PDB file of C-alpha atoms in Angstrom:
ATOM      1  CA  UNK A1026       5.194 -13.701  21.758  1.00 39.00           C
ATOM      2  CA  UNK A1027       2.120 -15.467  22.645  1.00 40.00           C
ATOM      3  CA  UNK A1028       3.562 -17.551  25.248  1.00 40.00           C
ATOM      4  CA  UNK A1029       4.130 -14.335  26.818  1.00 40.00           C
ATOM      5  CA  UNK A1030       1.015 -13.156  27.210  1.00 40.00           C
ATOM      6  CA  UNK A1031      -0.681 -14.967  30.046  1.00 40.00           C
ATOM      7  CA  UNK A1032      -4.103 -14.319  29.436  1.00 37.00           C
ATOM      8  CA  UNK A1033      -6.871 -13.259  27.440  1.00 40.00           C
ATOM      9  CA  UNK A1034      -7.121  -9.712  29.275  1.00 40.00           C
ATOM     10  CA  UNK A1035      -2.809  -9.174  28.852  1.00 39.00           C
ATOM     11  CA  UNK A1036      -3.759  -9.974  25.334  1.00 41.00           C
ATOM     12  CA  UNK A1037      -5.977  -7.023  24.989  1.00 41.00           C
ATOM     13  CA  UNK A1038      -3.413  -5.016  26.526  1.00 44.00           C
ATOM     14  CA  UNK A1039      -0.836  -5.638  23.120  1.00 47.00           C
ATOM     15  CA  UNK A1040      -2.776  -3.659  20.793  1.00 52.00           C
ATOM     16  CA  UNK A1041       0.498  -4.111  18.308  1.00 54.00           C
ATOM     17  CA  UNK A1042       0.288  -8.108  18.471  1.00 54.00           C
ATOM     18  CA  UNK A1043      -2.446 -10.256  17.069  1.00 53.00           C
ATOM     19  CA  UNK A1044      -3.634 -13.393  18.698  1.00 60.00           C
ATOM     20  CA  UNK A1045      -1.380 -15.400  16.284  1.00 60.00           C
ATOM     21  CA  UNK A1046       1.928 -13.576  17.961  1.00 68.00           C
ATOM     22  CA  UNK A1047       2.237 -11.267  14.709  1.00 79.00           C
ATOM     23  CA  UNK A1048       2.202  -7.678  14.460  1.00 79.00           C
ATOM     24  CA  UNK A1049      -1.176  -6.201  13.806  1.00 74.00           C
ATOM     25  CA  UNK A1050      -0.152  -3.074  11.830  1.00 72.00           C
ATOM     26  CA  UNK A1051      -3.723  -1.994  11.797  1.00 72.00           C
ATOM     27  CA  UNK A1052      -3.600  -1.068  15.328  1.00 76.00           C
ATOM     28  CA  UNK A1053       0.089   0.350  15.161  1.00 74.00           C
ATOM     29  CA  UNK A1054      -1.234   2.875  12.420  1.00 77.00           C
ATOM     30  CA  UNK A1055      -4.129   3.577  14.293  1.00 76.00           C
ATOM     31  CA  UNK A1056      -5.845   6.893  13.983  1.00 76.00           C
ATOM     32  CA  UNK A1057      -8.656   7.976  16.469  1.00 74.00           C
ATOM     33  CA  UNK A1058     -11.848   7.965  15.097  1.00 83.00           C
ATOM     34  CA  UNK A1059     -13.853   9.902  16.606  1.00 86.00           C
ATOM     35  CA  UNK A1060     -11.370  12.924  17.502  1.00 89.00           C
ATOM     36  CA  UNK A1061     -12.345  15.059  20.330  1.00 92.00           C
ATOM     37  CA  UNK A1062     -12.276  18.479  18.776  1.00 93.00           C
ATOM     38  CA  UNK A1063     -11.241  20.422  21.909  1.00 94.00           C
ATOM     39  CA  UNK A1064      -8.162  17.945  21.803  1.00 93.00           C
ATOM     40  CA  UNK A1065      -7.531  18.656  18.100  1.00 94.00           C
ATOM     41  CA  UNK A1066      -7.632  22.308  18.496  1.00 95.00           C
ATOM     42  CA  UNK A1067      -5.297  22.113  21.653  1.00 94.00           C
ATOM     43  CA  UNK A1068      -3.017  20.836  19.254  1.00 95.00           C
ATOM     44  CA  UNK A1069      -3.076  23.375  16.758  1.00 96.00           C
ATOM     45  CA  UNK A1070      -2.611  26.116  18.969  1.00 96.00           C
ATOM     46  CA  UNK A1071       0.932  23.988  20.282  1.00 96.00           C
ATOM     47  CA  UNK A1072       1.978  23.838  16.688  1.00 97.00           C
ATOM     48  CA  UNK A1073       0.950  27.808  15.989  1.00 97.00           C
ATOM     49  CA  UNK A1074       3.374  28.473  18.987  1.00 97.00           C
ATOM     50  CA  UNK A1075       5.944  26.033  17.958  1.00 96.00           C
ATOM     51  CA  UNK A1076       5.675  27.350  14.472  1.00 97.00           C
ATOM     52  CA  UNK A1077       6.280  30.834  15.995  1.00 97.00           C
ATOM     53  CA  UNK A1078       9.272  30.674  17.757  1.00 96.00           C
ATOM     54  CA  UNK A1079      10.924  28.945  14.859  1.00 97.00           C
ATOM     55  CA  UNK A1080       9.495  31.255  12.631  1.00 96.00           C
ATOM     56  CA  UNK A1081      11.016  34.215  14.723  1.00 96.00           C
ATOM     57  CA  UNK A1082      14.042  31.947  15.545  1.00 95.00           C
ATOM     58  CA  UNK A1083      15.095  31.270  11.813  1.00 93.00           C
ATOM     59  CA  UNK A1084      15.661  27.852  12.577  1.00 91.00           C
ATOM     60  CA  UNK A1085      16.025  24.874  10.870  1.00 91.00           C
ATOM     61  CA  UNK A1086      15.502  22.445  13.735  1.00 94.00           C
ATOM     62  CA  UNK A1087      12.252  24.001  14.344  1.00 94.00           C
ATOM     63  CA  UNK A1088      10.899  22.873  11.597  1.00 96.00           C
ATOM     64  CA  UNK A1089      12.383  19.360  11.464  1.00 96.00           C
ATOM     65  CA  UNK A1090      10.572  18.389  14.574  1.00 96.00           C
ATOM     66  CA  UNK A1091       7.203  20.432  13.152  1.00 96.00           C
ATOM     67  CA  UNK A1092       7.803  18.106  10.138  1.00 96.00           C
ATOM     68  CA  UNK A1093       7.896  15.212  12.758  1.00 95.00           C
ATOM     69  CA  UNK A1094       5.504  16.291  14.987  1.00 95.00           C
ATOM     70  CA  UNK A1095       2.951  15.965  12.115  1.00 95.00           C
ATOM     71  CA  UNK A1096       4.487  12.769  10.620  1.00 95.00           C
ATOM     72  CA  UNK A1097       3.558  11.285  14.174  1.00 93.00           C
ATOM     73  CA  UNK A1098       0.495  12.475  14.170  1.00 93.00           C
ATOM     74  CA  UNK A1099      -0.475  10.976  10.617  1.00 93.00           C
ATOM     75  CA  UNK A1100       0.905   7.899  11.364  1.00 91.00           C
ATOM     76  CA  UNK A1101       0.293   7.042  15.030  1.00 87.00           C
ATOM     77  CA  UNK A1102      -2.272   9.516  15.653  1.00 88.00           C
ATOM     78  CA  UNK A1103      -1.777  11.351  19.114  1.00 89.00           C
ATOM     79  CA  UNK A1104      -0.377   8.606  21.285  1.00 88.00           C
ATOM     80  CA  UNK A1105       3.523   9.443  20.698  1.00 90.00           C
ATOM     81  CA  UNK A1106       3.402  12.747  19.579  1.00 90.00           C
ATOM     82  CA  UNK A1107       4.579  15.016  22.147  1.00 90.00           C
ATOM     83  CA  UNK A1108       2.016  17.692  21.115  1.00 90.00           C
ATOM     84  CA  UNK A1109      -0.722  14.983  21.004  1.00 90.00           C
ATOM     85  CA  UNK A1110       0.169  13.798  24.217  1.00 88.00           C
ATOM     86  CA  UNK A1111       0.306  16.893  25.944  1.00 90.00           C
ATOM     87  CA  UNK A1112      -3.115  18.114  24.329  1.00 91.00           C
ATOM     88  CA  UNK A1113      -5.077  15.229  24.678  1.00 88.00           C
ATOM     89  CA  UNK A1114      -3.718  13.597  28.099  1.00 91.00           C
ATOM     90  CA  UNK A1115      -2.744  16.379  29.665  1.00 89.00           C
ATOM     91  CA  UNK A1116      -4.675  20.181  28.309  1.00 90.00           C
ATOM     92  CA  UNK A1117      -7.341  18.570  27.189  1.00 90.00           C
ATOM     93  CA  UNK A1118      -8.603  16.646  30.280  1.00 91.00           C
ATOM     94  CA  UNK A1119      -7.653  20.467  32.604  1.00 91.00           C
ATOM     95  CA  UNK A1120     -10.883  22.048  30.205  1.00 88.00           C
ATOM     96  CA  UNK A1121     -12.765  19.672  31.128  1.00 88.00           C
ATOM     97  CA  UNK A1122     -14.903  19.709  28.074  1.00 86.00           C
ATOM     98  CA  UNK A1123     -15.566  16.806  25.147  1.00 91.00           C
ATOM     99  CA  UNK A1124     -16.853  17.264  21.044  1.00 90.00           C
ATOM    100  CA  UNK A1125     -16.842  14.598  19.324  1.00 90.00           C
ATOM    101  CA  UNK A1126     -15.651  14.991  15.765  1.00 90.00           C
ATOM    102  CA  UNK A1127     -15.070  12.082  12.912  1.00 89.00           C
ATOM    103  CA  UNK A1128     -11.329  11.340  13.101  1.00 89.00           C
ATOM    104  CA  UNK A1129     -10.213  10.943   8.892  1.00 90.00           C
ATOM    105  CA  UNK A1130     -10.462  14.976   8.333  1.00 93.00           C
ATOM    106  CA  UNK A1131      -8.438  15.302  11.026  1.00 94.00           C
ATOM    107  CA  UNK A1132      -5.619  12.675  10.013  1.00 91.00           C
ATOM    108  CA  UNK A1133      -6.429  14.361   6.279  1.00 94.00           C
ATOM    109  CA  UNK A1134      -5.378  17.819   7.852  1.00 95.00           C
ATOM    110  CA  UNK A1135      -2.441  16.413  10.160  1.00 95.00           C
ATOM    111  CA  UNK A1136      -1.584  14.888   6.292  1.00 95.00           C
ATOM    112  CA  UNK A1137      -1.645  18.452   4.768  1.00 96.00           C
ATOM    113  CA  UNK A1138       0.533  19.822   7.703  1.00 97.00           C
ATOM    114  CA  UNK A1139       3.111  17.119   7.401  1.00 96.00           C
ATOM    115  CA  UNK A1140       3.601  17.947   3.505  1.00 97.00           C
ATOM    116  CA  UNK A1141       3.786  21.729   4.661  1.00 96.00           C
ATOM    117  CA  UNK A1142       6.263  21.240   6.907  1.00 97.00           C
ATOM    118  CA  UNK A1143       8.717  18.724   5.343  1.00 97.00           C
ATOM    119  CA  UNK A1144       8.636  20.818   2.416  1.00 97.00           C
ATOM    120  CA  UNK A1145       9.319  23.894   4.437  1.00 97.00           C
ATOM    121  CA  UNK A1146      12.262  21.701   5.986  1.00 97.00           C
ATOM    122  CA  UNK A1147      13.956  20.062   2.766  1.00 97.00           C
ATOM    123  CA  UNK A1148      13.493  23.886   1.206  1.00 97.00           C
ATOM    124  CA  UNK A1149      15.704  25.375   4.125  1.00 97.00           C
ATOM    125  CA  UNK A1150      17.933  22.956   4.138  1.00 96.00           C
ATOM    126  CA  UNK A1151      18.379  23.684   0.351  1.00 96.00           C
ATOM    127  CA  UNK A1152      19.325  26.969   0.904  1.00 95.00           C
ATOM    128  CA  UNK A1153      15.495  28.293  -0.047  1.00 96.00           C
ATOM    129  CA  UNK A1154      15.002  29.891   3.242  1.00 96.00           C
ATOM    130  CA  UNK A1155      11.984  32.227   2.274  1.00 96.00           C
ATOM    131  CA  UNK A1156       9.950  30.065   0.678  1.00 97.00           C
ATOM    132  CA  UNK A1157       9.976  27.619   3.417  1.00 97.00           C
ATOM    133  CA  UNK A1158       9.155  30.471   5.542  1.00 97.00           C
ATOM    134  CA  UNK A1159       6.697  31.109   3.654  1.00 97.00           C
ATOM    135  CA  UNK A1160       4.980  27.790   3.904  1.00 97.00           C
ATOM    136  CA  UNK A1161       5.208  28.280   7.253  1.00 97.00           C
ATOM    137  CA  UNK A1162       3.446  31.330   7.607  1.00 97.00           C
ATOM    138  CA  UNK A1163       0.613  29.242   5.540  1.00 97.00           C
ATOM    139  CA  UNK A1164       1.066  26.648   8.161  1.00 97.00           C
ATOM    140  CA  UNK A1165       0.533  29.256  11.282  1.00 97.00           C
ATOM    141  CA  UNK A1166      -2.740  30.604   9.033  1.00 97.00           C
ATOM    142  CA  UNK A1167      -4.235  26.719   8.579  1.00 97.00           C
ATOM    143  CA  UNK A1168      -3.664  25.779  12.275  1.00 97.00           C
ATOM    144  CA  UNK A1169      -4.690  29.008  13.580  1.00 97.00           C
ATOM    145  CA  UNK A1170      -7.820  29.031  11.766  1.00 97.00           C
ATOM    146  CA  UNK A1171      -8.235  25.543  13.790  1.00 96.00           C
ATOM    147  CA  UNK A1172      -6.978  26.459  16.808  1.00 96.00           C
ATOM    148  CA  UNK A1173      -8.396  30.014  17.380  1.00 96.00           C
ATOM    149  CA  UNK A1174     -11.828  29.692  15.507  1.00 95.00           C
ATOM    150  CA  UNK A1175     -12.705  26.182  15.329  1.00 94.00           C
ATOM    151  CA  UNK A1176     -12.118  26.163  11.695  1.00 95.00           C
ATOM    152  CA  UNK A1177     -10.204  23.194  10.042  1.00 94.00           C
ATOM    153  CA  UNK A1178      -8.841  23.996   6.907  1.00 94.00           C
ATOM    154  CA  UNK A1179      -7.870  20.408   6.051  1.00 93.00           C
ATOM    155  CA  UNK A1180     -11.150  19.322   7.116  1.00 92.00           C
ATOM    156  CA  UNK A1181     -13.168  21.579   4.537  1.00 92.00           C
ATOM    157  CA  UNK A1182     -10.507  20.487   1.859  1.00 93.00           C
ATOM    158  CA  UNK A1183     -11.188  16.877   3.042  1.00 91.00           C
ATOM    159  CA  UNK A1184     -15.244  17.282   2.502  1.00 90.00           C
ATOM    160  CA  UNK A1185     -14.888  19.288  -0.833  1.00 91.00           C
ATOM    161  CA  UNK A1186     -13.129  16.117  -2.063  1.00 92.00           C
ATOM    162  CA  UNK A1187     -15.531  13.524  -0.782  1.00 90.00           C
ATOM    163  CA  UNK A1188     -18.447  15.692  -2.164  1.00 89.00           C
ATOM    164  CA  UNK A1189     -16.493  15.540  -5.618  1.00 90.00           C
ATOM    165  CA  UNK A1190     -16.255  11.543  -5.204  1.00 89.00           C
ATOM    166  CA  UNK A1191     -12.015  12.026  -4.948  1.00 90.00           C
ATOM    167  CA  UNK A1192     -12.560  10.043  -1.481  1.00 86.00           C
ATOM    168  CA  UNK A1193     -14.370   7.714  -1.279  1.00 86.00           C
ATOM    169  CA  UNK A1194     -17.748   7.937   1.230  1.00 85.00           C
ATOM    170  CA  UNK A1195     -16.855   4.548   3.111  1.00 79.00           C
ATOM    171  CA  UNK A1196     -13.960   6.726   4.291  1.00 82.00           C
ATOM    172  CA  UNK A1197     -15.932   8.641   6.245  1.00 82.00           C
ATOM    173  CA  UNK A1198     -19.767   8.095   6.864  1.00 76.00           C
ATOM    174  CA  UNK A1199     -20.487   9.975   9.211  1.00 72.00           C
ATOM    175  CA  UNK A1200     -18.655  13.401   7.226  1.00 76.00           C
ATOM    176  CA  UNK A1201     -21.577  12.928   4.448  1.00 62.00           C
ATOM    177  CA  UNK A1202     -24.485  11.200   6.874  1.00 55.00           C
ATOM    178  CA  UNK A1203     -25.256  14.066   9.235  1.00 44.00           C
ATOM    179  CA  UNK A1204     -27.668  11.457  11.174  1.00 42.00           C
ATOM    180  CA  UNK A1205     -24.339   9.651  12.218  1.00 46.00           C
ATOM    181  CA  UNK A1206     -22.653  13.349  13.402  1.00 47.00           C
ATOM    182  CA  UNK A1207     -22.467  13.641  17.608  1.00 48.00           C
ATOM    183  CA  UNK A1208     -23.483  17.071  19.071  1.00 46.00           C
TER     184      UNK A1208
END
């Protein structure tokens, strides 16, 4: 692969491949850090809508590709979720308007919402419709607390558990070091 690559600025353009031709899996699970917050809460307010009309639907599908959605998300970060894209390429840039937020909450959150949801999924497709439903409902509640009033569930639960010393601090510095927060 490095033969390939004809020079040291095409190298910097394969994030996925180190210098030795190998796959640098660092940058493949890459998660932004720091998140723009208008971005994150763009994002929220696709999944409450999503989350909706398969809520109101009764389907299945729906929340298979919430569950995926979020898996994305965790994994890749924004870059090929459709939601992500769309907020943060798309919405995001329309507003016109930038907050700076430390990124491992957020991937913490995007964690919680990709348990919700596959567990909402595997329960449906169980034949346990109403309780996935109901973790959906909790789903809609979480991200529209983020989406609607800048509040992110995930990220309080995510500080609670660095305050108890269940994360470590090195996780996140900046979460416990106000001096290192952006306005």
């Amino acid at each position: 692969m490095s033969k390939l690559i004809s020079s040291p600025a095409r190298a910097a353009e394969a994030p996925a491949a180190d210098r030795h031709g190998g796959i640098d899996w660092a940058k493949v699970f890459a998660f932004p850090n720091p998140v723009n917050e208008y971005s994150a809460r763009i994002t929220a307010a696709l999944v409450v809508l999503l989350s909706l009309v398969t809520l109101l639907t009764g389907s299945g599908w729906g929340l298979a590709v919430i569950a995926a959605g979020f898996w994305l998300r965790v994994l890749f970060g924004p870059r090929i979720s459709p939601l992500g894209v769309l907020s943060v390429k798309v919405l995001t840039p329309l507003l016109g308007k930038k907050r700076l937020v430390p990124g491992p909450p957020k991937r913490f959150a995007q964690g919680i919402g990709a348990a919700l949801s596959t567990a909402a999924a595997i329960l449906f497709a169980a034949g346990l419709a109403p309780v996935a439903w109901v973790l959906l409902v909790a789903l809609i509640a979480a991200a529209s607390l983020e989406a609607f009033a800048g509040f992110c569930l995930g990220c309080a639960i995510f500080g609670l558990l660095q305050r108890r010393g269940l994360i470590p601090e090195d996780v996140c510095e900046a979460c416990n070091n106000i001096s290192l927060r952006r306005p």
